[in-house]
Every structure is written in C-alpha cells, then in structure tokens.
Amino acid sequence: MPSTTATPADPGLRPDWPEGLTRIPYWVFQRDDVFADELEHVFRGPHWSYLCLEADIPEVGDYRATFIGDQPVVVARDVDGEVYAFENRCAHRGALLALDDRGNTTDFTCVYHGWSYNLQGDLTGVAFENGVGGRGGMPPSFCKQAHSPRKLRLAQLHGLVFGSLSDEVPDIEDYLGEEISSRIERVLGGRTPVVLGRFTQALPNNWKLYMENVKDSYHASILHLFFTTFEINKLSMRGGIIVSEGGGHHVSFSAIDREAERDRAYAEAGIRSDSEYSLADPSLLDGFSEVGDDVTLQILSVFPGFVLQQINNAVAVRQILPRGVESTDLHWTYLGFAEDTPEQRRARLKQQNLVGPAGYVSMEDGCVGGFVQRGVAGAGSQSALLQMGGDDAESSESRVTEASVRGFWKAYRAALGY
C-alpha cells in the first residue's frame, strides 16, 4: 500500500483517536509518521527493552549484537565480570562495530577506518591519530574520552538483561511492579537458564499487532486447536490475567482444572477449537510440574517488546523488533535449565515443538497479524473494537476479556501523548 510521508510527531496530520480504550484506530498500524514516533518515544524513550540473556554472554569477552527498536546495540562482558551495553556504532562515521550476532573478543575495531573500542564501549585507539610523517592526523585538541557511542543503562533480573537509552527510566523493579516481577521469578528464579535453540521469524505485520496477540487471552483457545484438544488451555480452566498499574505489562495464566476438562462449553459453542484429533506420540505432552504448581500456561509481557512464556514445559523468551510499518522480526530463544534432569531436558526438547514459527500452538499467531494488516489496508479511518470484558485495563479472574490488550494501548498512548 502507498506510504504516508507526513512529518513525524505532527498530530495535526492524523485523525483523532477515539475516547477511551475500546476503539483502536487502524491508522496506527499504517502510518510512517506514527512508526517514527514509536521509535523515538517508545523504544528510545524511558522504557526497558529486553536485550539478551546473561547465559548468552557467560565468559569475559563474550558479546551479543542486538537492538532497541531499530538502534543496533552491543552487550558485552568485560574483564571485571560486569555486563555493559552501548550503541553498535562507531563514533567516527557511524559504521557498525560488531558485524556478527555473537562472539568473543578483546575489543571492537571498526572495519571502515580502524577506530577501536574496549568492551565497555570506550574509544581506545584511532588509526593514524598522529598522522604520517608529521602530516595529517587528528588535531591536538582531540580527546578520545569525549568520543564514544552512547552507553545504555542496564538492568539484570533473573538472568534477563534489559537496556534503555533514557536516563529517565525507573529502576526495573519499579518499572515492572511486584506482581509482574514475581511472575518472572516464578519461571526463572533460582535456576540457571540454558539456551536450547533460537529462531528468527519474519512477521508480515506491524509490531503492535503481535503484541496485541500476546496480550489477548481471549483468542488463545479459539484460534489454537491444539490448546483445547489436548487440555493445555481453556477459558473455562482456573486462571486469570494480571495487568500492571500503567497497563503496559501483563500475565495471562491457566491451571489444571479437572472439572473444566470435562465441560462441553467449546462443543456447545460450535467453534473449531474442539476436535477429535489425537497424537501419534502422546509422550509429546508427558511433562512435569514446572515449579510445583498446576499452572500449565503462563504468558508474560513487558512493554514494549518482551515476552516470557511457559507452555507446559516449553519455556522461551521472545523479543519483538519493529522493522517497518508492516514488518516485524520475532526472535525466539528456547530455554532449559542447568538444573534439569536428563528426563526433564528430554521433555522440554519434545515440547519445544509446541512453539516457534511452526509450533503446534504458535504457528497460527504468525499468520493472524498478517491477516489483520491485510484486512485493514483500506480502512485507516475505521477502528477495532475492544469491549470484551468491559472497558477497563485491570486484572481479572476471567480470561474472557481484552483488558490486557486495552492495557497495552493505555501505556502506548501515555508514551506517545496520543
């Protein structure tokens, strides 16, 4: 579709946003000026973005190249054992410093002109700084200490590394709140994550459509045939949603409920998510209690683009990265734990087939965002309807609600001033 070339951050060029949280205008998924606002005020604003796992950089000199929004950054472990992060950008002419996604190094040297940086991002060397033969070179006033890529603020929580380009972002504990923090601890606390695999999935839709999908507990057992067929997640099971005070973070969870497993609500509703399919290898779902409770599913999101999942014993983190108005990269990292027994590791590896680009559960999520993006192509003046469960953005014992989706838009509008 044709692109809009309005000046970013010029609200006079946009239609009005409807009052409240129950109407979301489709132009928010379509406009280049809106996308520019998001990169500046959401991703480069006072928010924490997930960068990597501590397990990605366990040794001195280990690094990961990642992103905050569209800004490439490097996360590295220095000789003092601490983790540092800085823009993946040479202070000279702006070229990338780290060209590989990961590796181990003693320093970073720009391939363009040979400027070098230590593992904290400090400029340490300039090729031909003093010229050649007494001619050329940098002026006497040049000070290396004054020229470095921007440093990030970092926060580490239960093996997760978050970063921000803003000095105004609150401490991570205050940013998340106790309820969200405790649910991260439930999955990751007291254990040592081990990376079992990675995927990058290209989504043909705006990044916000995927974040809406993550927060939408209402769709999960309707869209995903596997969930209800094999009793992993039904809206009639015990569970609920938690929405943070500002709306941006959420948890959706369900737990084993034998009475709910015998109900006929889905069959009576006549929807596709009740079937007679069976597994050729039922051991796929043979698992174990993850942390000593009956929760079979916990999906947790942190604004603007982080997801932590536990679906049975399939544990993963997801990083949502905007690539354009109609393009998103979704990075999946599958996790086990160093404390797993061989039997538990085997169960995790089998159940990782539930998730990812071709996962038995999440495969459909990779499609529906594109269906929406295509469906609203000519409807920029129209709005989506988010009234399931009311009009608020508050925690609920029911998952037949769009409260956490409304929470996302509450936080989004606050960040952008829409």
CSV table of C-alpha atoms in Angstrom, one decimal:
chain,number,residue,atom,x,y,z
A,1,MET,CA,0.0,0.0,0.0
A,2,PRO,CA,1.2,3.6,-0.5
A,3,SER,CA,3.2,5.1,2.3
A,4,THR,CA,2.2,8.3,4.1
A,5,THR,CA,5.1,10.8,4.3
A,6,ALA,CA,3.8,13.1,7.0
A,7,THR,CA,6.3,14.8,9.3
A,8,PRO,CA,6.8,12.6,12.4
A,9,ALA,CA,5.3,13.8,15.7
A,10,ASP,CA,2.8,16.1,13.9
A,11,PRO,CA,-0.6,15.2,15.4
A,12,GLY,CA,-2.3,17.8,13.3
A,13,LEU,CA,-1.9,15.4,10.3
A,14,ARG,CA,-3.6,12.5,12.0
A,15,PRO,CA,-7.3,11.7,12.6
A,16,ASP,CA,-8.4,11.9,16.2
A,17,TRP,CA,-8.0,9.0,18.5
A,18,PRO,CA,-11.4,7.8,19.9
A,19,GLU,CA,-12.1,8.4,23.6
A,20,GLY,CA,-11.3,5.6,26.0
A,21,LEU,CA,-9.5,2.3,25.4
A,22,THR,CA,-12.1,0.3,23.5
A,23,ARG,CA,-11.6,1.8,20.0
A,24,ILE,CA,-8.2,1.5,18.3
A,25,PRO,CA,-7.9,3.4,15.0
A,26,TYR,CA,-6.4,1.3,12.2
A,27,TRP,CA,-4.2,4.2,11.0
A,28,VAL,CA,-1.9,3.4,14.0
A,29,PHE,CA,-0.8,0.3,12.1
A,30,GLN,CA,-0.3,2.0,8.8
A,31,ARG,CA,1.5,5.4,9.0
A,32,ASP,CA,5.2,6.1,8.7
A,33,ASP,CA,4.9,9.2,10.9
A,34,VAL,CA,3.4,7.0,13.7
A,35,PHE,CA,6.2,4.5,13.3
A,36,ALA,CA,8.8,7.3,13.6
A,37,ASP,CA,7.1,8.5,16.8
A,38,GLU,CA,7.3,4.9,18.2
A,39,LEU,CA,11.0,4.5,17.6
A,40,GLU,CA,11.7,7.9,19.2
A,41,HIS,CA,9.3,7.9,22.2
A,42,VAL,CA,8.8,4.2,22.9
A,43,PHE,CA,11.9,2.3,22.0
A,44,ARG,CA,14.4,5.2,22.6
A,45,GLY,CA,12.2,6.6,25.3
A,46,PRO,CA,12.1,5.9,29.1
A,47,HIS,CA,11.3,2.2,28.8
A,48,TRP,CA,13.2,-1.0,29.4
A,49,SER,CA,13.9,-3.2,26.3
A,50,TYR,CA,15.0,-6.8,26.5
A,51,LEU,CA,18.5,-7.2,25.1
A,52,CYS,CA,19.7,-10.8,25.8
A,53,LEU,CA,20.2,-13.4,28.4
A,54,GLU,CA,23.1,-13.4,30.8
A,55,ALA,CA,23.5,-17.0,29.6
A,56,ASP,CA,24.3,-15.5,26.1
A,57,ILE,CA,27.5,-13.9,27.5
A,58,PRO,CA,28.8,-16.1,30.3
A,59,GLU,CA,32.6,-15.6,29.7
A,60,VAL,CA,34.8,-12.5,29.7
A,61,GLY,CA,34.8,-11.1,26.1
A,62,ASP,CA,31.5,-12.7,25.1
A,63,TYR,CA,29.2,-10.3,23.3
A,64,ARG,CA,25.8,-10.2,21.6
A,65,ALA,CA,24.7,-7.8,18.9
A,66,THR,CA,21.0,-6.9,19.3
A,67,PHE,CA,18.6,-4.0,19.0
A,68,ILE,CA,16.5,-1.4,20.8
A,69,GLY,CA,13.8,-0.7,18.3
A,70,ASP,CA,15.9,0.0,15.1
A,71,GLN,CA,19.0,1.0,17.0
A,72,PRO,CA,21.7,-1.7,16.9
A,73,VAL,CA,23.5,-2.2,20.2
A,74,VAL,CA,26.2,-4.4,21.6
A,75,VAL,CA,26.1,-6.2,25.0
A,76,ALA,CA,29.4,-7.5,26.3
A,77,ARG,CA,31.0,-8.9,29.4
A,78,ASP,CA,34.2,-7.1,30.4
A,79,VAL,CA,37.2,-8.4,32.4
A,80,ASP,CA,35.6,-7.2,35.7
A,81,GLY,CA,32.8,-9.7,35.1
A,82,GLU,CA,30.2,-7.0,34.6
A,83,VAL,CA,27.9,-6.6,31.7
A,84,TYR,CA,28.0,-3.4,29.6
A,85,ALA,CA,26.0,-2.2,26.6
A,86,PHE,CA,26.5,0.5,24.0
A,87,GLU,CA,25.4,1.5,20.5
A,88,ASN,CA,26.7,-0.7,17.8
A,89,ARG,CA,28.0,2.4,16.0
A,90,CYS,CA,31.5,3.8,15.5
A,91,ALA,CA,31.8,7.4,16.9
A,92,HIS,CA,33.7,8.4,13.8
A,93,ARG,CA,31.5,7.8,10.8
A,94,GLY,CA,28.7,5.6,12.2
A,95,ALA,CA,29.7,2.1,10.8
A,96,LEU,CA,28.7,-1.0,12.8
A,97,LEU,CA,31.4,-2.2,15.2
A,98,ALA,CA,30.1,-5.8,15.7
A,99,LEU,CA,29.3,-7.4,12.4
A,100,ASP,CA,28.4,-10.9,13.9
A,101,ASP,CA,25.4,-11.6,16.1
A,102,ARG,CA,27.6,-13.1,18.8
A,103,GLY,CA,31.2,-13.9,19.6
A,104,ASN,CA,34.1,-13.4,21.9
A,105,THR,CA,36.7,-10.6,21.6
A,106,THR,CA,39.1,-8.5,23.5
A,107,ASP,CA,37.9,-5.3,21.8
A,108,PHE,CA,35.9,-3.9,18.8
A,109,THR,CA,37.6,-2.4,15.8
A,110,CYS,CA,35.7,-0.6,13.1
A,111,VAL,CA,36.5,-2.1,9.7
A,112,TYR,CA,36.0,1.2,8.0
A,113,HIS,CA,38.8,3.3,9.5
A,114,GLY,CA,40.2,1.2,12.3
A,115,TRP,CA,38.9,3.1,15.3
A,116,SER,CA,38.9,0.7,18.3
A,117,TYR,CA,36.8,0.4,21.5
A,118,ASN,CA,37.0,-1.7,24.7
A,119,LEU,CA,34.3,-4.0,26.0
A,120,GLN,CA,32.7,-1.1,27.8
A,121,GLY,CA,32.4,0.9,24.6
A,122,ASP,CA,35.2,3.4,25.3
A,123,LEU,CA,37.2,4.7,22.4
A,124,THR,CA,40.7,3.4,23.0
A,125,GLY,CA,42.5,3.8,19.6
A,126,VAL,CA,42.4,5.9,16.4
A,127,ALA,CA,44.4,4.6,13.4
A,128,PHE,CA,46.9,7.3,12.3
A,129,GLU,CA,45.8,9.6,15.1
A,130,ASN,CA,49.1,11.4,14.8
A,131,GLY,CA,49.2,11.4,11.1
A,132,VAL,CA,52.0,10.0,8.9
A,133,GLY,CA,55.4,11.6,8.7
A,134,GLY,CA,54.3,14.6,10.7
A,135,ARG,CA,51.4,15.4,8.4
A,136,GLY,CA,47.7,14.9,8.8
A,137,GLY,CA,46.1,13.2,11.8
A,138,MET,CA,43.7,14.5,14.4
A,139,PRO,CA,44.1,18.0,15.9
A,140,PRO,CA,45.9,18.4,19.2
A,141,SER,CA,42.6,19.2,20.9
A,142,PHE,CA,41.2,15.7,20.0
A,143,CYS,CA,40.3,13.7,23.2
A,144,LYS,CA,39.4,10.1,22.8
A,145,GLN,CA,37.5,10.1,26.1
A,146,ALA,CA,35.0,12.6,24.6
A,147,HIS,CA,34.1,10.3,21.6
A,148,SER,CA,32.3,7.0,22.2
A,149,PRO,CA,29.0,5.5,21.1
A,150,ARG,CA,26.2,6.1,23.6
A,151,LYS,CA,26.1,3.9,26.6
A,152,LEU,CA,23.0,2.2,27.7
A,153,ARG,CA,21.5,1.9,31.2
A,154,LEU,CA,21.3,-1.8,32.1
A,155,ALA,CA,19.1,-3.9,34.4
A,156,GLN,CA,19.6,-7.6,35.1
A,157,LEU,CA,16.7,-9.7,36.5
A,158,HIS,CA,16.7,-13.4,36.9
A,159,GLY,CA,19.1,-13.9,34.0
A,160,LEU,CA,17.4,-11.4,31.7
A,161,VAL,CA,19.3,-8.3,30.5
A,162,PHE,CA,17.3,-5.2,29.8
A,163,GLY,CA,18.6,-1.9,28.4
A,164,SER,CA,17.5,1.7,27.9
A,165,LEU,CA,18.8,4.7,26.1
A,166,SER,CA,17.0,7.0,28.6
A,167,ASP,CA,18.2,8.3,31.9
A,168,GLU,CA,14.6,8.8,33.0
A,169,VAL,CA,13.5,5.2,33.0
A,170,PRO,CA,12.7,4.0,36.6
A,171,ASP,CA,14.6,1.1,38.2
A,172,ILE,CA,13.5,-2.2,36.7
A,173,GLU,CA,11.6,-3.3,39.9
A,174,ASP,CA,9.6,-0.1,39.9
A,175,TYR,CA,9.1,-0.3,36.2
A,176,LEU,CA,7.6,-3.8,36.4
A,177,GLY,CA,5.9,-3.8,39.7
A,178,GLU,CA,5.8,-6.6,42.3
A,179,GLU,CA,3.2,-8.8,40.6
A,180,ILE,CA,5.0,-8.9,37.2
A,181,SER,CA,8.4,-9.3,38.9
A,182,SER,CA,7.2,-12.2,41.0
A,183,ARG,CA,5.8,-14.0,37.9
A,184,ILE,CA,9.2,-13.6,36.1
A,185,GLU,CA,10.8,-15.1,39.3
A,186,ARG,CA,8.3,-17.9,39.2
A,187,VAL,CA,9.7,-19.2,35.9
A,188,LEU,CA,13.3,-18.1,36.1
A,189,GLY,CA,14.2,-17.5,39.7
A,190,GLY,CA,16.7,-19.8,41.4
A,191,ARG,CA,17.6,-21.6,38.2
A,192,THR,CA,20.3,-21.2,35.6
A,193,PRO,CA,18.9,-20.8,32.1
A,194,VAL,CA,20.5,-22.8,29.2
A,195,VAL,CA,19.8,-21.9,25.6
A,196,LEU,CA,18.3,-24.9,23.7
A,197,GLY,CA,17.7,-23.2,20.4
A,198,ARG,CA,16.9,-20.0,18.5
A,199,PHE,CA,14.7,-18.9,15.6
A,200,THR,CA,14.1,-15.5,14.0
A,201,GLN,CA,10.6,-15.3,12.5
A,202,ALA,CA,9.7,-12.6,10.0
A,203,LEU,CA,6.1,-11.4,10.5
A,204,PRO,CA,4.2,-9.5,7.7
A,205,ASN,CA,2.6,-7.0,10.1
A,206,ASN,CA,3.1,-4.1,12.4
A,207,TRP,CA,4.8,-4.9,15.6
A,208,LYS,CA,1.8,-3.8,17.7
A,209,LEU,CA,-0.4,-6.4,16.2
A,210,TYR,CA,1.9,-9.1,17.5
A,211,MET,CA,2.0,-7.5,20.9
A,212,GLU,CA,-1.8,-7.3,20.9
A,213,ASN,CA,-1.9,-11.0,20.1
A,214,VAL,CA,0.4,-11.9,23.0
A,215,LYS,CA,-1.8,-10.0,25.4
A,216,ASP,CA,-5.1,-11.4,24.0
A,217,SER,CA,-6.0,-14.2,26.3
A,218,TYR,CA,-9.5,-14.4,24.7
A,219,HIS,CA,-8.2,-15.7,21.4
A,220,ALA,CA,-5.9,-18.4,22.6
A,221,SER,CA,-8.2,-21.4,23.0
A,222,ILE,CA,-10.3,-20.4,19.9
A,223,LEU,CA,-7.6,-19.9,17.4
A,224,HIS,CA,-5.2,-22.6,18.7
A,225,LEU,CA,-6.9,-26.0,18.0
A,226,PHE,CA,-4.1,-27.8,19.9
A,227,PHE,CA,-4.7,-25.9,23.2
A,228,THR,CA,-8.2,-27.2,23.8
A,229,THR,CA,-7.9,-30.6,22.1
A,230,PHE,CA,-5.1,-31.6,24.4
A,231,GLU,CA,-6.4,-29.8,27.5
A,232,ILE,CA,-3.5,-27.3,27.8
A,233,ASN,CA,-5.6,-24.1,27.9
A,234,LYS,CA,-9.3,-23.5,28.0
A,235,LEU,CA,-11.1,-20.3,29.0
A,236,SER,CA,-13.1,-22.5,31.5
A,237,MET,CA,-10.0,-23.6,33.3
A,238,ARG,CA,-8.8,-21.9,36.5
A,239,GLY,CA,-6.7,-18.8,35.8
A,240,GLY,CA,-6.8,-15.1,35.2
A,241,ILE,CA,-4.9,-12.1,33.9
A,242,ILE,CA,-2.7,-9.6,35.7
A,243,VAL,CA,-2.4,-6.1,34.3
A,244,SER,CA,0.3,-3.7,35.7
A,245,GLU,CA,-0.8,-0.4,37.0
A,246,GLY,CA,0.3,1.5,33.9
A,247,GLY,CA,-1.2,-1.1,31.7
A,248,GLY,CA,1.9,-2.0,29.7
A,249,HIS,CA,2.9,-5.3,31.3
A,250,HIS,CA,0.7,-8.3,31.8
A,251,VAL,CA,0.5,-12.0,32.7
A,252,SER,CA,-2.1,-14.5,31.5
A,253,PHE,CA,-2.2,-17.9,33.2
A,254,SER,CA,-4.3,-21.1,33.3
A,255,ALA,CA,-4.1,-24.1,35.6
A,256,ILE,CA,-5.2,-27.7,35.5
A,257,ASP,CA,-8.9,-28.0,36.5
A,258,ARG,CA,-10.3,-31.5,36.1
A,259,GLU,CA,-13.9,-30.3,36.1
A,260,ALA,CA,-13.2,-27.8,33.3
A,261,GLU,CA,-11.5,-30.5,31.3
A,262,ARG,CA,-14.8,-32.4,31.2
A,263,ASP,CA,-17.0,-29.5,30.3
A,264,ARG,CA,-18.7,-29.2,26.9
A,265,ALA,CA,-18.6,-25.4,26.5
A,266,TYR,CA,-16.5,-25.4,23.4
A,267,ALA,CA,-18.6,-28.1,21.7
A,268,GLU,CA,-21.8,-26.2,22.5
A,269,ALA,CA,-20.3,-23.0,21.1
A,270,GLY,CA,-19.7,-24.7,17.8
A,271,ILE,CA,-16.2,-23.3,17.3
A,272,ARG,CA,-13.3,-25.1,15.7
A,273,SER,CA,-11.2,-25.4,18.9
A,274,ASP,CA,-12.9,-28.7,20.0
A,275,SER,CA,-11.8,-31.7,18.0
A,276,GLU,CA,-11.2,-35.4,18.0
A,277,TYR,CA,-7.6,-35.2,16.9
A,278,SER,CA,-5.1,-37.3,18.7
A,279,LEU,CA,-1.3,-37.6,18.9
A,280,ALA,CA,0.6,-40.4,17.2
A,281,ASP,CA,3.2,-39.9,20.0
A,282,PRO,CA,1.3,-38.9,23.2
A,283,SER,CA,4.6,-38.6,25.0
A,284,LEU,CA,5.0,-35.2,23.5
A,285,LEU,CA,2.9,-33.9,26.3
A,286,ASP,CA,4.4,-36.0,29.1
A,287,GLY,CA,5.9,-33.5,31.4
A,288,PHE,CA,6.4,-32.4,34.9
A,289,SER,CA,5.3,-29.7,37.3
A,290,GLU,CA,7.5,-26.8,36.3
A,291,VAL,CA,7.7,-25.0,39.7
A,292,GLY,CA,5.5,-27.2,41.9
A,293,ASP,CA,2.1,-25.7,40.9
A,294,ASP,CA,-0.6,-26.7,38.4
A,295,VAL,CA,-0.1,-23.8,36.0
A,296,THR,CA,0.1,-25.3,32.5
A,297,LEU,CA,0.4,-21.9,30.8
A,298,GLN,CA,1.8,-18.5,31.7
A,299,ILE,CA,2.4,-15.8,29.1
A,300,LEU,CA,4.0,-12.7,30.4
A,301,SER,CA,4.8,-9.5,28.5
A,302,VAL,CA,6.9,-6.4,29.3
A,303,PHE,CA,6.2,-3.2,27.5
A,304,PRO,CA,7.3,-2.5,24.8
A,305,GLY,CA,8.5,-5.8,23.2
A,306,PHE,CA,9.4,-8.7,25.6
A,307,VAL,CA,7.6,-12.0,26.2
A,308,LEU,CA,8.4,-14.8,28.6
A,309,GLN,CA,6.4,-18.0,28.1
A,310,GLN,CA,5.8,-21.2,29.9
A,311,ILE,CA,3.5,-23.6,28.0
A,312,ASN,CA,3.6,-26.9,29.9
A,313,ASN,CA,7.4,-27.3,30.0
A,314,ALA,CA,8.2,-25.3,26.9
A,315,VAL,CA,9.9,-22.2,28.3
A,316,ALA,CA,11.1,-19.4,25.9
A,317,VAL,CA,11.7,-15.7,25.7
A,318,ARG,CA,10.6,-13.7,22.7
A,319,GLN,CA,12.0,-10.3,21.5
A,320,ILE,CA,9.7,-8.2,19.3
A,321,LEU,CA,11.6,-5.9,17.0
A,322,PRO,CA,9.9,-3.4,14.6
A,323,ARG,CA,11.4,-3.5,11.1
A,324,GLY,CA,8.9,-1.2,9.4
A,325,VAL,CA,5.3,-0.2,9.4
A,326,GLU,CA,4.3,-3.6,8.0
A,327,SER,CA,7.3,-5.7,9.1
A,328,THR,CA,8.4,-7.2,12.4
A,329,ASP,CA,11.2,-9.6,13.5
A,330,LEU,CA,10.3,-12.0,16.3
A,331,HIS,CA,13.4,-13.6,17.9
A,332,TRP,CA,12.6,-16.8,19.8
A,333,THR,CA,15.1,-18.3,22.4
A,334,TYR,CA,14.2,-21.7,23.7
A,335,LEU,CA,15.3,-22.4,27.3
A,336,GLY,CA,16.1,-25.2,29.6
A,337,PHE,CA,17.9,-25.1,32.9
A,338,ALA,CA,21.2,-26.4,34.1
A,339,GLU,CA,19.4,-28.0,37.0
A,340,ASP,CA,17.2,-30.1,34.7
A,341,THR,CA,17.5,-33.9,34.9
A,342,PRO,CA,18.0,-35.8,31.7
A,343,GLU,CA,14.4,-36.8,31.7
A,344,GLN,CA,13.3,-33.2,32.1
A,345,ARG,CA,15.6,-32.0,29.4
A,346,ARG,CA,14.1,-34.6,27.0
A,347,ALA,CA,10.6,-33.5,27.9
A,348,ARG,CA,11.5,-29.8,27.2
A,349,LEU,CA,13.0,-30.6,23.9
A,350,LYS,CA,9.9,-32.5,22.8
A,351,GLN,CA,7.6,-29.8,24.0
A,352,GLN,CA,9.5,-27.0,22.2
A,353,ASN,CA,7.7,-28.3,19.2
A,354,LEU,CA,4.7,-26.5,20.6
A,355,VAL,CA,6.2,-23.1,19.9
A,356,GLY,CA,8.1,-21.1,17.4
A,357,PRO,CA,7.4,-20.3,13.7
A,358,ALA,CA,6.0,-23.8,13.0
A,359,GLY,CA,4.9,-24.7,16.6
A,360,TYR,CA,1.7,-26.7,17.1
A,361,VAL,CA,0.4,-23.8,19.2
A,362,SER,CA,2.1,-20.6,18.0
A,363,MET,CA,2.0,-21.3,14.2
A,364,GLU,CA,-1.3,-19.6,13.9
A,365,ASP,CA,0.0,-16.5,15.7
A,366,GLY,CA,2.4,-15.9,12.9
A,367,CYS,CA,-0.5,-15.7,10.4
A,368,VAL,CA,-3.2,-13.7,12.1
A,369,GLY,CA,-1.2,-10.5,12.3
A,370,GLY,CA,-0.8,-10.5,8.6
A,371,PHE,CA,-4.5,-11.3,8.1
A,372,VAL,CA,-5.3,-8.1,10.1
A,373,GLN,CA,-2.7,-6.0,8.3
A,374,ARG,CA,-4.2,-7.0,5.0
A,375,GLY,CA,-7.7,-6.8,6.2
A,376,VAL,CA,-7.5,-3.1,7.4
A,377,ALA,CA,-5.5,-1.9,4.4
A,378,GLY,CA,-8.3,0.3,3.1
A,379,ALA,CA,-9.8,1.1,6.5
A,380,GLY,CA,-7.5,3.6,8.0
A,381,SER,CA,-10.4,5.8,9.1
A,382,GLN,CA,-12.1,2.8,10.9
A,383,SER,CA,-11.4,1.4,14.4
A,384,ALA,CA,-11.0,-2.0,16.1
A,385,LEU,CA,-13.4,-2.9,18.9
A,386,LEU,CA,-12.0,-4.0,22.3
A,387,GLN,CA,-15.1,-4.3,24.5
A,388,MET,CA,-14.8,-8.0,25.6
A,389,GLY,CA,-14.8,-8.0,29.4
A,390,GLY,CA,-15.6,-4.3,29.7
A,391,ASP,CA,-13.8,-1.1,29.1
A,392,ASP,CA,-11.0,-1.0,31.7
A,393,ALA,CA,-7.4,-2.2,31.8
A,394,GLU,CA,-7.4,-4.1,35.2
A,395,SER,CA,-6.5,-7.5,36.4
A,396,SER,CA,-9.3,-10.1,36.2
A,397,GLU,CA,-10.1,-13.7,37.3
A,398,SER,CA,-11.6,-14.1,33.8
A,399,ARG,CA,-9.6,-14.6,30.7
A,400,VAL,CA,-12.7,-13.9,28.5
A,401,THR,CA,-11.6,-10.3,28.4
A,402,GLU,CA,-9.4,-7.9,26.4
A,403,ALA,CA,-8.3,-6.0,29.5
A,404,SER,CA,-4.6,-6.6,29.0
A,405,VAL,CA,-4.9,-5.5,25.3
A,406,ARG,CA,-6.5,-2.3,26.5
A,407,GLY,CA,-3.6,-2.0,29.0
A,408,PHE,CA,-1.1,-2.1,26.1
A,409,TRP,CA,-2.9,0.8,24.4
A,410,LYS,CA,-3.1,2.7,27.7
A,411,ALA,CA,0.7,2.5,28.1
A,412,TYR,CA,1.2,3.2,24.4
A,413,ARG,CA,-0.9,6.4,24.4
A,414,ALA,CA,0.8,7.6,27.6
A,415,ALA,CA,4.2,7.1,26.0
A,416,LEU,CA,3.3,8.9,22.8
A,417,GLY,CA,0.9,11.5,24.1
A,418,TYR,CA,-1.8,10.4,21.7
